[in-house]
Amino acid sequence: MNFKRTVVRPSAQIKLAPNNDSPLETECLFGEQVNILDEKKEWFKCQNFIDGYNGWIKKSDLCFYIQPTHRVISSRSFIHLDNDVKSNILHYLPMGSKLKILNLNKKWSEIQLYKNPFAKIGFVPTNHIVTLDHISNDWVSIAENLIDTPYKWGGKDTIGIDCSALIQLSLETIGVNFPRNTKDQENFHKGINFNYNNLQRGVLVFWNGHVGVMINKKKLLHSNGFFMSTIVEDIKVAEKRISYQYGNIKKIITKFKTI
């Protein structure tokens, strides 16, 4: 069994096993594509196109394959019933959602809807989306837009994210298909040993099981369970607290640094 499906909910939970009580592994966002590997009752075992992540998704969260043309670049957006700011909201859309745009103008973009009982088309603000091949000028500014987003273990939907999702979603805006889990992110690039002198905007900092990004030489942006939020704090303060529980900083990756 190997065929394609598309997520039709704002986010679909990917579970470790095909049952509701199974732990949350990650989430697939609206419009993301998955390969179907297996099925069991109301569940499909899927592999995410973007990062190759495997897990179980409810069949009701998926529809037939749709080739997207655009993605959501704002922290969140909405699908409106009509091209009118006062019209009813059909869905919210997290950052990173993928859309097939039928028509667009400077204000509104028309998208086709599937498995929606209320409408066959919807409208999103055009300034909330970009083409799939769009490259952001500063990926760290995208991450900064998610400051104060609540922390959620396994969360990739920008109403609740974890540390590695913050980095993955933000790097996607410069065309990098970054892995989903911190361990895989750490191994994405050789990197270098930690040294304060090498810190600057866009440098990734890794502990065992945790990652953050520097917004300048002194401040770290990261989503974390200690504060249950996405915050900015002094790297020396964060290093001392996190290392007490998870060990010293393992490495830094300077490949994605910005000016």
JSON list of N, CA and C in Angstrom, two decimals, residues 3-81:
[
{"chain": "A", "resi": 3, "resn": "PHE", "atom": "N", "xyz": [-0.06, 5.24, -1.37]},
{"chain": "A", "resi": 3, "resn": "PHE", "atom": "CA", "xyz": [-0.74, 6.27, -2.15]},
{"chain": "A", "resi": 3, "resn": "PHE", "atom": "C", "xyz": [-0.78, 7.54, -1.33]},
{"chain": "A", "resi": 4, "resn": "LYS", "atom": "N", "xyz": [-1.18, 8.64, -1.96]},
{"chain": "A", "resi": 4, "resn": "LYS", "atom": "CA", "xyz": [-1.06, 9.96, -1.36]},
{"chain": "A", "resi": 4, "resn": "LYS", "atom": "C", "xyz": [-2.41, 10.45, -0.83]},
{"chain": "A", "resi": 5, "resn": "ARG", "atom": "N", "xyz": [-2.33, 11.23, 0.25]},
{"chain": "A", "resi": 5, "resn": "ARG", "atom": "CA", "xyz": [-3.49, 11.92, 0.79]},
{"chain": "A", "resi": 5, "resn": "ARG", "atom": "C", "xyz": [-3.06, 13.31, 1.27]},
{"chain": "A", "resi": 6, "resn": "THR", "atom": "N", "xyz": [-4.05, 14.17, 1.48]},
{"chain": "A", "resi": 6, "resn": "THR", "atom": "CA", "xyz": [-3.82, 15.54, 1.93]},
{"chain": "A", "resi": 6, "resn": "THR", "atom": "C", "xyz": [-4.60, 15.82, 3.20]},
{"chain": "A", "resi": 7, "resn": "VAL", "atom": "N", "xyz": [-3.99, 16.55, 4.13]},
{"chain": "A", "resi": 7, "resn": "VAL", "atom": "CA", "xyz": [-4.63, 16.90, 5.40]},
{"chain": "A", "resi": 7, "resn": "VAL", "atom": "C", "xyz": [-5.68, 17.98, 5.16]},
{"chain": "A", "resi": 8, "resn": "VAL", "atom": "N", "xyz": [-6.88, 17.81, 5.72]},
{"chain": "A", "resi": 8, "resn": "VAL", "atom": "CA", "xyz": [-7.97, 18.76, 5.51]},
{"chain": "A", "resi": 8, "resn": "VAL", "atom": "C", "xyz": [-8.40, 19.46, 6.79]},
{"chain": "A", "resi": 9, "resn": "ARG", "atom": "N", "xyz": [-7.74, 19.19, 7.89]},
{"chain": "A", "resi": 9, "resn": "ARG", "atom": "CA", "xyz": [-7.99, 19.89, 9.15]},
{"chain": "A", "resi": 9, "resn": "ARG", "atom": "C", "xyz": [-6.88, 20.91, 9.37]},
{"chain": "A", "resi": 10, "resn": "PRO", "atom": "N", "xyz": [-7.13, 21.95, 10.23]},
{"chain": "A", "resi": 10, "resn": "PRO", "atom": "CA", "xyz": [-6.03, 22.88, 10.54]},
{"chain": "A", "resi": 10, "resn": "PRO", "atom": "C", "xyz": [-4.76, 22.16, 10.96]},
{"chain": "A", "resi": 11, "resn": "SER", "atom": "N", "xyz": [-4.91, 21.10, 11.76]},
{"chain": "A", "resi": 11, "resn": "SER", "atom": "CA", "xyz": [-3.79, 20.21, 12.04]},
{"chain": "A", "resi": 11, "resn": "SER", "atom": "C", "xyz": [-4.34, 18.84, 12.39]},
{"chain": "A", "resi": 12, "resn": "ALA", "atom": "N", "xyz": [-3.61, 17.82, 11.95]},
{"chain": "A", "resi": 12, "resn": "ALA", "atom": "CA", "xyz": [-3.99, 16.44, 12.21]},
{"chain": "A", "resi": 12, "resn": "ALA", "atom": "C", "xyz": [-2.94, 15.81, 13.12]},
{"chain": "A", "resi": 13, "resn": "GLN", "atom": "N", "xyz": [-3.38, 15.17, 14.18]},
{"chain": "A", "resi": 13, "resn": "GLN", "atom": "CA", "xyz": [-2.45, 14.54, 15.10]},
{"chain": "A", "resi": 13, "resn": "GLN", "atom": "C", "xyz": [-1.85, 13.28, 14.49]},
{"chain": "A", "resi": 14, "resn": "ILE", "atom": "N", "xyz": [-0.55, 13.15, 14.65]},
{"chain": "A", "resi": 14, "resn": "ILE", "atom": "CA", "xyz": [0.15, 11.92, 14.27]},
{"chain": "A", "resi": 14, "resn": "ILE", "atom": "C", "xyz": [0.45, 11.15, 15.54]},
{"chain": "A", "resi": 15, "resn": "LYS", "atom": "N", "xyz": [-0.11, 9.97, 15.65]},
{"chain": "A", "resi": 15, "resn": "LYS", "atom": "CA", "xyz": [-0.01, 9.15, 16.86]},
{"chain": "A", "resi": 15, "resn": "LYS", "atom": "C", "xyz": [1.01, 8.04, 16.68]},
{"chain": "A", "resi": 16, "resn": "LEU", "atom": "N", "xyz": [1.56, 7.60, 17.81]},
{"chain": "A", "resi": 16, "resn": "LEU", "atom": "CA", "xyz": [2.51, 6.50, 17.80]},
{"chain": "A", "resi": 16, "resn": "LEU", "atom": "C", "xyz": [1.84, 5.19, 17.40]},
{"chain": "A", "resi": 17, "resn": "ALA", "atom": "N", "xyz": [0.57, 5.02, 17.82]},
{"chain": "A", "resi": 17, "resn": "ALA", "atom": "CA", "xyz": [-0.19, 3.81, 17.52]},
{"chain": "A", "resi": 17, "resn": "ALA", "atom": "C", "xyz": [-1.60, 4.21, 17.09]},
{"chain": "A", "resi": 18, "resn": "PRO", "atom": "N", "xyz": [-2.33, 3.32, 16.40]},
{"chain": "A", "resi": 18, "resn": "PRO", "atom": "CA", "xyz": [-3.66, 3.68, 15.88]},
{"chain": "A", "resi": 18, "resn": "PRO", "atom": "C", "xyz": [-4.77, 3.61, 16.92]},
{"chain": "A", "resi": 19, "resn": "ASN", "atom": "N", "xyz": [-4.67, 4.46, 17.93]},
{"chain": "A", "resi": 19, "resn": "ASN", "atom": "CA", "xyz": [-5.75, 4.59, 18.91]},
{"chain": "A", "resi": 19, "resn": "ASN", "atom": "C", "xyz": [-5.68, 5.97, 19.56]},
{"chain": "A", "resi": 20, "resn": "ASN", "atom": "N", "xyz": [-6.80, 6.43, 20.08]},
{"chain": "A", "resi": 20, "resn": "ASN", "atom": "CA", "xyz": [-6.91, 7.78, 20.61]},
{"chain": "A", "resi": 20, "resn": "ASN", "atom": "C", "xyz": [-6.04, 8.01, 21.84]},
{"chain": "A", "resi": 21, "resn": "ASP", "atom": "N", "xyz": [-5.75, 6.95, 22.59]},
{"chain": "A", "resi": 21, "resn": "ASP", "atom": "CA", "xyz": [-4.97, 7.09, 23.81]},
{"chain": "A", "resi": 21, "resn": "ASP", "atom": "C", "xyz": [-3.46, 7.08, 23.56]},
{"chain": "A", "resi": 22, "resn": "SER", "atom": "N", "xyz": [-3.05, 6.83, 22.35]},
{"chain": "A", "resi": 22, "resn": "SER", "atom": "CA", "xyz": [-1.63, 6.79, 22.03]},
{"chain": "A", "resi": 22, "resn": "SER", "atom": "C", "xyz": [-1.02, 8.19, 22.14]},
{"chain": "A", "resi": 23, "resn": "PRO", "atom": "N", "xyz": [0.24, 8.30, 22.56]},
{"chain": "A", "resi": 23, "resn": "PRO", "atom": "CA", "xyz": [0.89, 9.61, 22.70]},
{"chain": "A", "resi": 23, "resn": "PRO", "atom": "C", "xyz": [0.97, 10.35, 21.37]},
{"chain": "A", "resi": 24, "resn": "LEU", "atom": "N", "xyz": [0.92, 11.68, 21.46]},
{"chain": "A", "resi": 24, "resn": "LEU", "atom": "CA", "xyz": [1.09, 12.54, 20.29]},
{"chain": "A", "resi": 24, "resn": "LEU", "atom": "C", "xyz": [2.56, 12.55, 19.89]},
{"chain": "A", "resi": 25, "resn": "GLU", "atom": "N", "xyz": [2.83, 12.24, 18.63]},
{"chain": "A", "resi": 25, "resn": "GLU", "atom": "CA", "xyz": [4.19, 12.29, 18.11]},
{"chain": "A", "resi": 25, "resn": "GLU", "atom": "C", "xyz": [4.49, 13.66, 17.50]},
{"chain": "A", "resi": 26, "resn": "THR", "atom": "N", "xyz": [3.63, 14.11, 16.60]},
{"chain": "A", "resi": 26, "resn": "THR", "atom": "CA", "xyz": [3.75, 15.41, 15.98]},
{"chain": "A", "resi": 26, "resn": "THR", "atom": "C", "xyz": [2.40, 15.72, 15.34]},
{"chain": "A", "resi": 27, "resn": "GLU", "atom": "N", "xyz": [2.35, 16.75, 14.52]},
{"chain": "A", "resi": 27, "resn": "GLU", "atom": "CA", "xyz": [1.13, 17.13, 13.83]},
{"chain": "A", "resi": 27, "resn": "GLU", "atom": "C", "xyz": [1.43, 17.41, 12.37]},
{"chain": "A", "resi": 28, "resn": "CYS", "atom": "N", "xyz": [0.48, 17.11, 11.50]},
{"chain": "A", "resi": 28, "resn": "CYS", "atom": "CA", "xyz": [0.52, 17.50, 10.09]},
{"chain": "A", "resi": 28, "resn": "CYS", "atom": "C", "xyz": [-0.45, 18.66, 9.91]},
{"chain": "A", "resi": 29, "resn": "LEU", "atom": "N", "xyz": [-0.03, 19.64, 9.13]},
{"chain": "A", "resi": 29, "resn": "LEU", "atom": "CA", "xyz": [-0.83, 20.85, 8.99]},
{"chain": "A", "resi": 29, "resn": "LEU", "atom": "C", "xyz": [-1.72, 20.81, 7.76]},
{"chain": "A", "resi": 30, "resn": "PHE", "atom": "N", "xyz": [-2.69, 21.70, 7.74]},
{"chain": "A", "resi": 30, "resn": "PHE", "atom": "CA", "xyz": [-3.65, 21.81, 6.64]},
{"chain": "A", "resi": 30, "resn": "PHE", "atom": "C", "xyz": [-2.91, 21.82, 5.30]},
{"chain": "A", "resi": 31, "resn": "GLY", "atom": "N", "xyz": [-3.33, 20.94, 4.39]},
{"chain": "A", "resi": 31, "resn": "GLY", "atom": "CA", "xyz": [-2.77, 20.92, 3.05]},
{"chain": "A", "resi": 31, "resn": "GLY", "atom": "C", "xyz": [-1.48, 20.16, 2.89]},
{"chain": "A", "resi": 32, "resn": "GLU", "atom": "N", "xyz": [-0.89, 19.70, 4.00]},
{"chain": "A", "resi": 32, "resn": "GLU", "atom": "CA", "xyz": [0.33, 18.90, 3.88]},
{"chain": "A", "resi": 32, "resn": "GLU", "atom": "C", "xyz": [0.00, 17.53, 3.29]},
{"chain": "A", "resi": 33, "resn": "GLN", "atom": "N", "xyz": [0.95, 16.99, 2.55]},
{"chain": "A", "resi": 33, "resn": "GLN", "atom": "CA", "xyz": [0.74, 15.71, 1.88]},
{"chain": "A", "resi": 33, "resn": "GLN", "atom": "C", "xyz": [1.44, 14.59, 2.64]},
{"chain": "A", "resi": 34, "resn": "VAL", "atom": "N", "xyz": [0.80, 13.42, 2.62]},
{"chain": "A", "resi": 34, "resn": "VAL", "atom": "CA", "xyz": [1.37, 12.24, 3.27]},
{"chain": "A", "resi": 34, "resn": "VAL", "atom": "C", "xyz": [1.25, 11.04, 2.33]},
{"chain": "A", "resi": 35, "resn": "ASN", "atom": "N", "xyz": [2.18, 10.13, 2.46]},
{"chain": "A", "resi": 35, "resn": "ASN", "atom": "CA", "xyz": [2.09, 8.83, 1.81]},
{"chain": "A", "resi": 35, "resn": "ASN", "atom": "C", "xyz": [1.41, 7.86, 2.75]},
{"chain": "A", "resi": 36, "resn": "ILE", "atom": "N", "xyz": [0.47, 7.08, 2.26]},
{"chain": "A", "resi": 36, "resn": "ILE", "atom": "CA", "xyz": [-0.22, 6.08, 3.07]},
{"chain": "A", "resi": 36, "resn": "ILE", "atom": "C", "xyz": [0.55, 4.76, 2.98]},
{"chain": "A", "resi": 37, "resn": "LEU", "atom": "N", "xyz": [0.94, 4.25, 4.13]},
{"chain": "A", "resi": 37, "resn": "LEU", "atom": "CA", "xyz": [1.75, 3.04, 4.18]},
{"chain": "A", "resi": 37, "resn": "LEU", "atom": "C", "xyz": [0.95, 1.83, 4.63]},
{"chain": "A", "resi": 38, "resn": "ASP", "atom": "N", "xyz": [-0.09, 2.06, 5.45]},
{"chain": "A", "resi": 38, "resn": "ASP", "atom": "CA", "xyz": [-0.86, 0.95, 6.01]},
{"chain": "A", "resi": 38, "resn": "ASP", "atom": "C", "xyz": [-2.18, 1.52, 6.52]},
{"chain": "A", "resi": 39, "resn": "GLU", "atom": "N", "xyz": [-3.10, 0.66, 6.91]},
{"chain": "A", "resi": 39, "resn": "GLU", "atom": "CA", "xyz": [-4.34, 1.13, 7.51]},
{"chain": "A", "resi": 39, "resn": "GLU", "atom": "C", "xyz": [-4.84, 0.13, 8.53]},
{"chain": "A", "resi": 40, "resn": "LYS", "atom": "N", "xyz": [-5.59, 0.67, 9.48]},
{"chain": "A", "resi": 40, "resn": "LYS", "atom": "CA", "xyz": [-6.19, -0.16, 10.52]},
{"chain": "A", "resi": 40, "resn": "LYS", "atom": "C", "xyz": [-7.45, 0.53, 11.01]},
{"chain": "A", "resi": 41, "resn": "LYS", "atom": "N", "xyz": [-8.60, -0.04, 10.66]},
{"chain": "A", "resi": 41, "resn": "LYS", "atom": "CA", "xyz": [-9.90, 0.53, 11.01]},
{"chain": "A", "resi": 41, "resn": "LYS", "atom": "C", "xyz": [-9.98, 1.99, 10.56]},
{"chain": "A", "resi": 42, "resn": "GLU", "atom": "N", "xyz": [-10.14, 2.94, 11.49]},
{"chain": "A", "resi": 42, "resn": "GLU", "atom": "CA", "xyz": [-10.33, 4.33, 11.08]},
{"chain": "A", "resi": 42, "resn": "GLU", "atom": "C", "xyz": [-9.02, 5.10, 10.98]},
{"chain": "A", "resi": 43, "resn": "TRP", "atom": "N", "xyz": [-7.88, 4.39, 10.94]},
{"chain": "A", "resi": 43, "resn": "TRP", "atom": "CA", "xyz": [-6.57, 5.03, 10.94]},
{"chain": "A", "resi": 43, "resn": "TRP", "atom": "C", "xyz": [-5.78, 4.66, 9.68]},
{"chain": "A", "resi": 44, "resn": "PHE", "atom": "N", "xyz": [-4.95, 5.62, 9.20]},
{"chain": "A", "resi": 44, "resn": "PHE", "atom": "CA", "xyz": [-3.94, 5.37, 8.18]},
{"chain": "A", "resi": 44, "resn": "PHE", "atom": "C", "xyz": [-2.56, 5.55, 8.82]},
{"chain": "A", "resi": 45, "resn": "LYS", "atom": "N", "xyz": [-1.65, 4.65, 8.50]},
{"chain": "A", "resi": 45, "resn": "LYS", "atom": "CA", "xyz": [-0.25, 4.90, 8.83]},
{"chain": "A", "resi": 45, "resn": "LYS", "atom": "C", "xyz": [0.35, 5.71, 7.70]},
{"chain": "A", "resi": 46, "resn": "CYS", "atom": "N", "xyz": [0.95, 6.85, 8.05]},
{"chain": "A", "resi": 46, "resn": "CYS", "atom": "CA", "xyz": [1.37, 7.83, 7.05]},
{"chain": "A", "resi": 46, "resn": "CYS", "atom": "C", "xyz": [2.84, 8.19, 7.20]},
{"chain": "A", "resi": 47, "resn": "GLN", "atom": "N", "xyz": [3.38, 8.70, 6.10]},
{"chain": "A", "resi": 47, "resn": "GLN", "atom": "CA", "xyz": [4.70, 9.31, 6.11]},
{"chain": "A", "resi": 47, "resn": "GLN", "atom": "C", "xyz": [4.59, 10.71, 5.53]},
{"chain": "A", "resi": 48, "resn": "ASN", "atom": "N", "xyz": [4.99, 11.70, 6.32]},
{"chain": "A", "resi": 48, "resn": "ASN", "atom": "CA", "xyz": [4.91, 13.10, 5.90]},
{"chain": "A", "resi": 48, "resn": "ASN", "atom": "C", "xyz": [5.88, 13.37, 4.76]},
{"chain": "A", "resi": 49, "resn": "PHE", "atom": "N", "xyz": [5.40, 14.05, 3.69]},
{"chain": "A", "resi": 49, "resn": "PHE", "atom": "CA", "xyz": [6.26, 14.38, 2.56]},
{"chain": "A", "resi": 49, "resn": "PHE", "atom": "C", "xyz": [7.45, 15.24, 2.99]},
{"chain": "A", "resi": 50, "resn": "ILE", "atom": "N", "xyz": [7.21, 16.20, 3.86]},
{"chain": "A", "resi": 50, "resn": "ILE", "atom": "CA", "xyz": [8.21, 17.23, 4.15]},
{"chain": "A", "resi": 50, "resn": "ILE", "atom": "C", "xyz": [9.41, 16.68, 4.89]},
{"chain": "A", "resi": 51, "resn": "ASP", "atom": "N", "xyz": [9.17, 15.89, 5.93]},
{"chain": "A", "resi": 51, "resn": "ASP", "atom": "CA", "xyz": [10.29, 15.44, 6.77]},
{"chain": "A", "resi": 51, "resn": "ASP", "atom": "C", "xyz": [10.39, 13.93, 6.93]},
{"chain": "A", "resi": 52, "resn": "GLY", "atom": "N", "xyz": [9.50, 13.19, 6.26]},
{"chain": "A", "resi": 52, "resn": "GLY", "atom": "CA", "xyz": [9.57, 11.74, 6.33]},
{"chain": "A", "resi": 52, "resn": "GLY", "atom": "C", "xyz": [9.09, 11.13, 7.62]},
{"chain": "A", "resi": 53, "resn": "TYR", "atom": "N", "xyz": [8.41, 11.92, 8.46]},
{"chain": "A", "resi": 53, "resn": "TYR", "atom": "CA", "xyz": [7.96, 11.43, 9.76]},
{"chain": "A", "resi": 53, "resn": "TYR", "atom": "C", "xyz": [6.83, 10.41, 9.59]},
{"chain": "A", "resi": 54, "resn": "ASN", "atom": "N", "xyz": [6.90, 9.30, 10.31]},
{"chain": "A", "resi": 54, "resn": "ASN", "atom": "CA", "xyz": [5.89, 8.24, 10.25]},
{"chain": "A", "resi": 54, "resn": "ASN", "atom": "C", "xyz": [5.00, 8.23, 11.47]},
{"chain": "A", "resi": 55, "resn": "GLY", "atom": "N", "xyz": [3.74, 7.90, 11.27]},
{"chain": "A", "resi": 55, "resn": "GLY", "atom": "CA", "xyz": [2.81, 7.75, 12.39]},
{"chain": "A", "resi": 55, "resn": "GLY", "atom": "C", "xyz": [1.40, 7.53, 11.88]},
{"chain": "A", "resi": 56, "resn": "TRP", "atom": "N", "xyz": [0.45, 7.46, 12.82]},
{"chain": "A", "resi": 56, "resn": "TRP", "atom": "CA", "xyz": [-0.93, 7.13, 12.49]},
{"chain": "A", "resi": 56, "resn": "TRP", "atom": "C", "xyz": [-1.81, 8.38, 12.55]},
{"chain": "A", "resi": 57, "resn": "ILE", "atom": "N", "xyz": [-2.60, 8.58, 11.49]},
{"chain": "A", "resi": 57, "resn": "ILE", "atom": "CA", "xyz": [-3.51, 9.71, 11.37]},
{"chain": "A", "resi": 57, "resn": "ILE", "atom": "C", "xyz": [-4.92, 9.17, 11.12]},
{"chain": "A", "resi": 58, "resn": "LYS", "atom": "N", "xyz": [-5.91, 9.80, 11.71]},
{"chain": "A", "resi": 58, "resn": "LYS", "atom": "CA", "xyz": [-7.29, 9.39, 11.46]},
{"chain": "A", "resi": 58, "resn": "LYS", "atom": "C", "xyz": [-7.66, 9.63, 10.00]},
{"chain": "A", "resi": 59, "resn": "LYS", "atom": "N", "xyz": [-8.36, 8.67, 9.41]},
{"chain": "A", "resi": 59, "resn": "LYS", "atom": "CA", "xyz": [-8.76, 8.76, 8.01]},
{"chain": "A", "resi": 59, "resn": "LYS", "atom": "C", "xyz": [-9.62, 10.00, 7.76]},
{"chain": "A", "resi": 60, "resn": "SER", "atom": "N", "xyz": [-10.43, 10.37, 8.74]},
{"chain": "A", "resi": 60, "resn": "SER", "atom": "CA", "xyz": [-11.33, 11.51, 8.58]},
{"chain": "A", "resi": 60, "resn": "SER", "atom": "C", "xyz": [-10.58, 12.83, 8.47]},
{"chain": "A", "resi": 61, "resn": "ASP", "atom": "N", "xyz": [-9.29, 12.87, 8.84]},
{"chain": "A", "resi": 61, "resn": "ASP", "atom": "CA", "xyz": [-8.49, 14.08, 8.74]},
{"chain": "A", "resi": 61, "resn": "ASP", "atom": "C", "xyz": [-7.84, 14.26, 7.37]},
{"chain": "A", "resi": 62, "resn": "LEU", "atom": "N", "xyz": [-8.10, 13.29, 6.46]},
{"chain": "A", "resi": 62, "resn": "LEU", "atom": "CA", "xyz": [-7.43, 13.28, 5.17]},
{"chain": "A", "resi": 62, "resn": "LEU", "atom": "C", "xyz": [-8.43, 13.23, 4.02]},
{"chain": "A", "resi": 63, "resn": "CYS", "atom": "N", "xyz": [-7.99, 13.72, 2.86]},
{"chain": "A", "resi": 63, "resn": "CYS", "atom": "CA", "xyz": [-8.77, 13.56, 1.62]},
{"chain": "A", "resi": 63, "resn": "CYS", "atom": "C", "xyz": [-7.81, 13.16, 0.51]},
{"chain": "A", "resi": 64, "resn": "PHE", "atom": "N", "xyz": [-8.32, 13.03, -0.71]},
{"chain": "A", "resi": 64, "resn": "PHE", "atom": "CA", "xyz": [-7.47, 12.66, -1.83]},
{"chain": "A", "resi": 64, "resn": "PHE", "atom": "C", "xyz": [-6.38, 13.70, -2.07]},
{"chain": "A", "resi": 65, "resn": "TYR", "atom": "N", "xyz": [-5.37, 13.34, -2.79]},
{"chain": "A", "resi": 65, "resn": "TYR", "atom": "CA", "xyz": [-4.18, 14.17, -2.96]},
{"chain": "A", "resi": 65, "resn": "TYR", "atom": "C", "xyz": [-4.49, 15.47, -3.70]},
{"chain": "A", "resi": 66, "resn": "ILE", "atom": "N", "xyz": [-4.00, 16.58, -3.17]},
{"chain": "A", "resi": 66, "resn": "ILE", "atom": "CA", "xyz": [-4.14, 17.91, -3.77]},
{"chain": "A", "resi": 66, "resn": "ILE", "atom": "C", "xyz": [-2.75, 18.53, -3.86]},
{"chain": "A", "resi": 67, "resn": "GLN", "atom": "N", "xyz": [-2.37, 18.99, -5.04]},
{"chain": "A", "resi": 67, "resn": "GLN", "atom": "CA", "xyz": [-1.07, 19.63, -5.21]},
{"chain": "A", "resi": 67, "resn": "GLN", "atom": "C", "xyz": [-1.15, 21.10, -4.78]},
{"chain": "A", "resi": 68, "resn": "PRO", "atom": "N", "xyz": [-0.46, 21.51, -3.72]},
{"chain": "A", "resi": 68, "resn": "PRO", "atom": "CA", "xyz": [-0.55, 22.90, -3.26]},
{"chain": "A", "resi": 68, "resn": "PRO", "atom": "C", "xyz": [0.28, 23.84, -4.13]},
{"chain": "A", "resi": 69, "resn": "THR", "atom": "N", "xyz": [-0.04, 25.12, -4.04]},
{"chain": "A", "resi": 69, "resn": "THR", "atom": "CA", "xyz": [0.70, 26.15, -4.76]},
{"chain": "A", "resi": 69, "resn": "THR", "atom": "C", "xyz": [1.29, 27.19, -3.82]},
{"chain": "A", "resi": 70, "resn": "HIS", "atom": "N", "xyz": [0.72, 27.34, -2.62]},
{"chain": "A", "resi": 70, "resn": "HIS", "atom": "CA", "xyz": [1.11, 28.38, -1.69]},
{"chain": "A", "resi": 70, "resn": "HIS", "atom": "C", "xyz": [1.18, 27.81, -0.26]},
{"chain": "A", "resi": 71, "resn": "ARG", "atom": "N", "xyz": [1.76, 28.60, 0.63]},
{"chain": "A", "resi": 71, "resn": "ARG", "atom": "CA", "xyz": [1.76, 28.24, 2.05]},
{"chain": "A", "resi": 71, "resn": "ARG", "atom": "C", "xyz": [1.51, 29.49, 2.90]},
{"chain": "A", "resi": 72, "resn": "VAL", "atom": "N", "xyz": [1.05, 29.26, 4.10]},
{"chain": "A", "resi": 72, "resn": "VAL", "atom": "CA", "xyz": [0.76, 30.37, 5.03]},
{"chain": "A", "resi": 72, "resn": "VAL", "atom": "C", "xyz": [2.07, 30.82, 5.68]},
{"chain": "A", "resi": 73, "resn": "ILE", "atom": "N", "xyz": [2.37, 32.12, 5.60]},
{"chain": "A", "resi": 73, "resn": "ILE", "atom": "CA", "xyz": [3.60, 32.68, 6.13]},
{"chain": "A", "resi": 73, "resn": "ILE", "atom": "C", "xyz": [3.35, 33.43, 7.45]},
{"chain": "A", "resi": 74, "resn": "SER", "atom": "N", "xyz": [2.12, 33.86, 7.67]},
{"chain": "A", "resi": 74, "resn": "SER", "atom": "CA", "xyz": [1.80, 34.55, 8.93]},
{"chain": "A", "resi": 74, "resn": "SER", "atom": "C", "xyz": [1.69, 33.51, 10.05]},
{"chain": "A", "resi": 75, "resn": "SER", "atom": "N", "xyz": [1.73, 33.96, 11.28]},
{"chain": "A", "resi": 75, "resn": "SER", "atom": "CA", "xyz": [1.67, 33.03, 12.42]},
{"chain": "A", "resi": 75, "resn": "SER", "atom": "C", "xyz": [0.41, 32.18, 12.36]},
{"chain": "A", "resi": 76, "resn": "ARG", "atom": "N", "xyz": [-0.70, 32.78, 12.00]},
{"chain": "A", "resi": 76, "resn": "ARG", "atom": "CA", "xyz": [-1.97, 32.09, 11.81]},
{"chain": "A", "resi": 76, "resn": "ARG", "atom": "C", "xyz": [-2.81, 32.90, 10.84]},
{"chain": "A", "resi": 77, "resn": "SER", "atom": "N", "xyz": [-3.77, 32.24, 10.21]},
{"chain": "A", "resi": 77, "resn": "SER", "atom": "CA", "xyz": [-4.71, 32.93, 9.33]},
{"chain": "A", "resi": 77, "resn": "SER", "atom": "C", "xyz": [-6.06, 32.25, 9.46]},
{"chain": "A", "resi": 78, "resn": "PHE", "atom": "N", "xyz": [-7.03, 32.69, 8.62]},
{"chain": "A", "resi": 78, "resn": "PHE", "atom": "CA", "xyz": [-8.37, 32.11, 8.64]},
{"chain": "A", "resi": 78, "resn": "PHE", "atom": "C", "xyz": [-8.85, 31.87, 7.21]},
{"chain": "A", "resi": 79, "resn": "ILE", "atom": "N", "xyz": [-9.68, 30.84, 7.06]},
{"chain": "A", "resi": 79, "resn": "ILE", "atom": "CA", "xyz": [-10.42, 30.65, 5.82]},
{"chain": "A", "resi": 79, "resn": "ILE", "atom": "C", "xyz": [-11.79, 31.27, 6.00]},
{"chain": "A", "resi": 80, "resn": "HIS", "atom": "N", "xyz": [-12.10, 32.29, 5.20]},
{"chain": "A", "resi": 80, "resn": "HIS", "atom": "CA", "xyz": [-13.39, 32.97, 5.25]},
{"chain": "A", "resi": 80, "resn": "HIS", "atom": "C", "xyz": [-14.34, 32.35, 4.24]},
{"chain": "A", "resi": 81, "resn": "LEU", "atom": "N", "xyz": [-15.62, 32.41, 4.56]},
{"chain": "A", "resi": 81, "resn": "LEU", "atom": "CA", "xyz": [-16.63, 31.89, 3.65]},
{"chain": "A", "resi": 81, "resn": "LEU", "atom": "C", "xyz": [-16.70, 32.72, 2.37]}
]
